PDB file of C-alpha atoms in Angstrom:
ATOM      1  CA  MET A   1     149.450  66.542 272.058  1.00 51.00           C
ATOM      2  CA  LYS A   2     147.536  68.758 269.591  1.00 48.00           C
ATOM      3  CA  LYS A   3     149.418  67.162 266.687  1.00 49.00           C
ATOM      4  CA  PHE A   4     148.488  63.695 267.948  1.00 42.00           C
ATOM      5  CA  ILE A   5     144.796  64.629 268.175  1.00 44.00           C
ATOM      6  CA  ALA A   6     144.897  66.186 264.700  1.00 45.00           C
ATOM      7  CA  LEU A   7     146.544  63.046 263.285  1.00 42.00           C
ATOM      8  CA  ALA A   8     143.969  60.817 265.007  1.00 45.00           C
ATOM      9  CA  LEU A   9     141.098  62.853 263.549  1.00 44.00           C
ATOM     10  CA  LEU A  10     142.732  62.761 260.130  1.00 43.00           C
ATOM     11  CA  ALA A  11     143.079  58.975 260.347  1.00 45.00           C
ATOM     12  CA  LEU A  12     139.404  58.658 261.305  1.00 46.00           C
ATOM     13  CA  SER A  13     138.301  60.785 258.370  1.00 45.00           C
ATOM     14  CA  PHE A  14     140.401  58.703 255.952  1.00 44.00           C
ATOM     15  CA  SER A  15     139.091  55.447 257.415  1.00 44.00           C
ATOM     16  CA  SER A  16     135.498  56.562 256.830  1.00 45.00           C
ATOM     17  CA  PHE A  17     136.346  57.222 253.171  1.00 48.00           C
ATOM     18  CA  ALA A  18     138.278  53.969 252.777  1.00 58.00           C
ATOM     19  CA  SER A  19     135.084  52.159 251.758  1.00 84.00           C
ATOM     20  CA  SER A  20     133.439  55.116 250.057  1.00 89.00           C
ATOM     21  CA  LEU A  21     131.705  55.123 246.700  1.00 94.00           C
ATOM     22  CA  LEU A  22     132.449  57.872 244.193  1.00 95.00           C
ATOM     23  CA  GLU A  23     129.114  59.366 243.139  1.00 96.00           C
ATOM     24  CA  ASP A  24     130.287  62.323 241.023  1.00 96.00           C
ATOM     25  CA  SER A  25     133.396  64.421 240.439  1.00 96.00           C
ATOM     26  CA  GLN A  26     134.369  67.696 238.825  1.00 97.00           C
ATOM     27  CA  ASP A  27     137.777  68.936 237.674  1.00 97.00           C
ATOM     28  CA  LEU A  28     138.229  72.550 238.693  1.00 97.00           C
ATOM     29  CA  ARG A  29     139.832  74.379 235.783  1.00 96.00           C
ATOM     30  CA  SER A  30     139.787  77.913 237.159  1.00 97.00           C
ATOM     31  CA  CYS A  31     140.206  77.036 240.842  1.00 97.00           C
ATOM     32  CA  GLY A  32     142.621  74.137 240.422  1.00 97.00           C
ATOM     33  CA  GLY A  33     142.137  70.690 241.912  1.00 97.00           C
ATOM     34  CA  VAL A  34     139.105  68.443 241.981  1.00 98.00           C
ATOM     35  CA  VAL A  35     135.917  67.988 243.996  1.00 98.00           C
ATOM     36  CA  GLU A  36     134.341  64.568 244.516  1.00 97.00           C
ATOM     37  CA  LEU A  37     130.932  63.638 245.896  1.00 98.00           C
ATOM     38  CA  LYS A  38     131.323  60.411 247.876  1.00 97.00           C
ATOM     39  CA  SER A  39     128.960  58.196 249.822  1.00 96.00           C
ATOM     40  CA  TYR A  40     129.931  55.979 252.726  1.00 95.00           C
ATOM     41  CA  ILE A  41     128.340  53.955 255.495  1.00 94.00           C
ATOM     42  CA  GLU A  42     128.958  55.053 259.077  1.00 92.00           C
ATOM     43  CA  ASN A  43     129.420  52.599 261.959  1.00 91.00           C
ATOM     44  CA  ASP A  44     125.718  52.916 262.842  1.00 93.00           C
ATOM     45  CA  GLY A  45     124.719  51.804 259.315  1.00 92.00           C
ATOM     46  CA  GLN A  46     123.626  55.268 258.160  1.00 93.00           C
ATOM     47  CA  GLU A  47     124.543  56.258 254.611  1.00 94.00           C
ATOM     48  CA  LYS A  48     126.306  59.624 254.541  1.00 96.00           C
ATOM     49  CA  PHE A  49     127.490  61.841 251.706  1.00 97.00           C
ATOM     50  CA  ALA A  50     130.431  64.220 251.641  1.00 97.00           C
ATOM     51  CA  LEU A  51     132.191  66.563 249.264  1.00 98.00           C
ATOM     52  CA  GLN A  52     135.930  66.011 249.151  1.00 97.00           C
ATOM     53  CA  PHE A  53     138.062  68.917 247.878  1.00 98.00           C
ATOM     54  CA  GLU A  54     141.613  68.049 246.818  1.00 98.00           C
ATOM     55  CA  SER A  55     144.448  70.277 245.585  1.00 97.00           C
ATOM     56  CA  VAL A  56     142.269  73.384 245.220  1.00 97.00           C
ATOM     57  CA  SER A  57     144.659  76.285 244.760  1.00 96.00           C
ATOM     58  CA  ALA A  58     142.780  79.439 243.730  1.00 97.00           C
ATOM     59  CA  CYS A  59     139.266  79.418 245.278  1.00 97.00           C
ATOM     60  CA  SER A  60     138.799  79.507 249.032  1.00 97.00           C
ATOM     61  CA  ASN A  61     135.025  80.074 249.214  1.00 97.00           C
ATOM     62  CA  VAL A  62     132.424  77.329 248.676  1.00 97.00           C
ATOM     63  CA  ILE A  63     128.698  78.054 248.568  1.00 98.00           C
ATOM     64  CA  LEU A  64     126.162  75.233 248.188  1.00 98.00           C
ATOM     65  CA  SER A  65     122.797  75.798 246.520  1.00 96.00           C
ATOM     66  CA  ASN A  66     121.096  75.173 249.884  1.00 94.00           C
ATOM     67  CA  GLY A  67     122.800  78.334 251.237  1.00 95.00           C
ATOM     68  CA  LYS A  68     125.575  76.727 253.315  1.00 96.00           C
ATOM     69  CA  SER A  69     129.046  78.178 252.854  1.00 97.00           C
ATOM     70  CA  TYR A  70     132.520  76.884 253.717  1.00 97.00           C
ATOM     71  CA  LYS A  71     136.176  77.954 253.564  1.00 97.00           C
ATOM     72  CA  LEU A  72     138.888  75.804 251.987  1.00 97.00           C
ATOM     73  CA  THR A  73     141.702  77.636 253.787  1.00 96.00           C
ATOM     74  CA  ASP A  74     142.941  77.701 257.362  1.00 96.00           C
ATOM     75  CA  LYS A  75     143.313  80.904 259.410  1.00 94.00           C
ATOM     76  CA  SER A  76     146.740  81.505 257.826  1.00 94.00           C
ATOM     77  CA  GLY A  77     145.277  81.351 254.309  1.00 93.00           C
ATOM     78  CA  ARG A  78     146.805  77.954 253.416  1.00 96.00           C
ATOM     79  CA  TYR A  79     144.632  75.733 251.248  1.00 96.00           C
ATOM     80  CA  LEU A  80     143.378  72.505 252.815  1.00 95.00           C
ATOM     81  CA  ASN A  81     142.237  69.221 251.351  1.00 97.00           C
ATOM     82  CA  LYS A  82     138.829  69.280 252.970  1.00 96.00           C
ATOM     83  CA  ASN A  83     135.856  66.948 253.473  1.00 96.00           C
ATOM     84  CA  ILE A  84     132.417  68.473 253.999  1.00 97.00           C
ATOM     85  CA  THR A  85     129.684  66.135 255.241  1.00 97.00           C
ATOM     86  CA  LEU A  86     126.401  67.076 253.596  1.00 97.00           C
ATOM     87  CA  SER A  87     123.205  67.859 255.483  1.00 96.00           C
ATOM     88  CA  GLN A  88     119.994  65.970 254.701  1.00 95.00           C
ATOM     89  CA  ASP A  89     118.653  68.787 252.501  1.00 96.00           C
ATOM     90  CA  ALA A  90     121.920  68.913 250.528  1.00 97.00           C
ATOM     91  CA  VAL A  91     121.775  65.117 250.071  1.00 96.00           C
ATOM     92  CA  ALA A  92     118.174  65.390 248.867  1.00 96.00           C
ATOM     93  CA  ALA A  93     119.270  67.997 246.317  1.00 96.00           C
ATOM     94  CA  ALA A  94     122.186  65.804 245.145  1.00 96.00           C
ATOM     95  CA  LYS A  95     119.771  62.886 244.677  1.00 95.00           C
ATOM     96  CA  SER A  96     117.272  65.008 242.721  1.00 95.00           C
ATOM     97  CA  TYR A  97     117.235  65.494 238.978  1.00 93.00           C
ATOM     98  CA  ALA A  98     118.507  69.079 239.379  1.00 94.00           C
ATOM     99  CA  GLY A  99     121.428  68.051 241.594  1.00 96.00           C
ATOM    100  CA  LEU A 100     123.311  70.028 244.242  1.00 97.00           C
ATOM    101  CA  GLY A 101     124.756  73.283 242.936  1.00 97.00           C
ATOM    102  CA  LEU A 102     128.199  74.463 244.056  1.00 97.00           C
ATOM    103  CA  THR A 103     129.898  77.788 243.520  1.00 97.00           C
ATOM    104  CA  LEU A 104     133.603  78.201 244.252  1.00 98.00           C
ATOM    105  CA  SER A 105     135.274  81.604 244.196  1.00 97.00           C
ATOM    106  CA  SER A 106     138.412  83.406 245.236  1.00 96.00           C
ATOM    107  CA  ASN A 107     138.263  86.296 247.702  1.00 93.00           C
ATOM    108  CA  THR A 108     139.062  88.759 244.905  1.00 93.00           C
ATOM    109  CA  GLY A 109     136.581  87.254 242.446  1.00 92.00           C
ATOM    110  CA  SER A 110     139.286  86.657 239.845  1.00 96.00           C
ATOM    111  CA  HIS A 111     138.637  82.899 239.933  1.00 97.00           C
ATOM    112  CA  SER A 112     135.254  81.199 240.157  1.00 97.00           C
ATOM    113  CA  GLU A 113     133.406  78.091 239.048  1.00 97.00           C
ATOM    114  CA  ALA A 114     129.812  76.946 239.261  1.00 97.00           C
ATOM    115  CA  PHE A 115     128.659  73.384 238.649  1.00 97.00           C
ATOM    116  CA  VAL A 116     126.272  70.668 239.829  1.00 97.00           C
ATOM    117  CA  VAL A 117     127.011  67.301 241.461  1.00 97.00           C
ATOM    118  CA  ARG A 118     124.563  64.404 241.542  1.00 96.00           C
ATOM    119  CA  VAL A 119     124.270  61.021 243.164  1.00 94.00           C
ATOM    120  CA  SER A 120     125.084  58.818 240.185  1.00 83.00           C
ATOM    121  CA  ARG A 121     123.355  55.588 241.126  1.00 70.00           C
ATOM    122  CA  SER A 122     119.664  54.907 241.101  1.00 54.00           C
ATOM    123  CA  ALA A 123     117.564  53.383 243.842  1.00 45.00           C
ATOM    124  CA  PRO A 124     117.309  49.584 243.947  1.00 41.00           C
ATOM    125  CA  THR A 125     114.601  48.243 241.658  1.00 37.00           C
ATOM    126  CA  SER A 126     114.110  44.756 243.072  1.00 35.00           C
ATOM    127  CA  ALA A 127     110.529  43.771 243.826  1.00 36.00           C
ATOM    128  CA  PRO A 128     109.498  42.797 247.365  1.00 38.00           C
ATOM    129  CA  ALA A 129     109.678  39.037 248.041  1.00 40.00           C
ATOM    130  CA  SER A 130     105.947  38.824 248.804  1.00 39.00           C
ATOM    131  CA  ILE A 131     104.949  39.758 245.250  1.00 40.00           C
ATOM    132  CA  PRO A 132     105.160  36.729 242.931  1.00 42.00           C
ATOM    133  CA  ARG A 133     107.020  37.376 239.722  1.00 44.00           C
ATOM    134  CA  SER A 134     105.274  36.350 236.534  1.00 46.00           C
ATOM    135  CA  ALA A 135     106.969  34.837 233.524  1.00 47.00           C
ATOM    136  CA  PRO A 136     107.683  37.242 230.669  1.00 50.00           C
ATOM    137  CA  ALA A 137     105.001  37.464 228.003  1.00 49.00           C
ATOM    138  CA  PRO A 138     105.747  35.476 224.847  1.00 50.00           C
ATOM    139  CA  GLU A 139     107.064  37.544 221.974  1.00 50.00           C
ATOM    140  CA  GLN A 140     104.499  38.497 219.350  1.00 47.00           C
ATOM    141  CA  ASP A 141     105.169  38.028 215.682  1.00 50.00           C
ATOM    142  CA  TYR A 142     106.004  41.350 214.118  1.00 43.00           C
ATOM    143  CA  GLY A 143     104.385  42.258 210.861  1.00 49.00           C
ATOM    144  CA  SER A 144     105.573  45.242 208.897  1.00 47.00           C
ATOM    145  CA  GLN A 145     102.811  47.759 208.365  1.00 50.00           C
ATOM    146  CA  GLY A 146     104.644  49.495 205.564  1.00 52.00           C
ATOM    147  CA  TRP A 147     105.628  53.088 205.411  1.00 43.00           C
TER     148      TRP A 147
END
């Protein structure tokens, strides 16, 4: 029964990422694997962001710049491919110019990496429908002023 529940939860997590958008990614040279920042829309229409860790093999500790920390291993010490849904303050950091900082490290400190992930797309720039759009200004003749 526990295996069935675990498989059902795994299927749900994959289905939420089925229509996800890759925002940023980082190859992990020292820790092995890759981390991806993805966005997705939940059933209630809310946009969510998550970090997806895949094939990490040397760093079990994750610390975000907002102070949250996570483990990439189970209780037996086996590495997991893991998804971490970001809090609102972590999302705000990822959307900012500075980005969301991540530090990965091994328990012994022999492997570590620090990097920043950012939301790669910009906010929509379309004007509201109530504001009339004006025609572009005609081009002016250009006269060289000399050097």
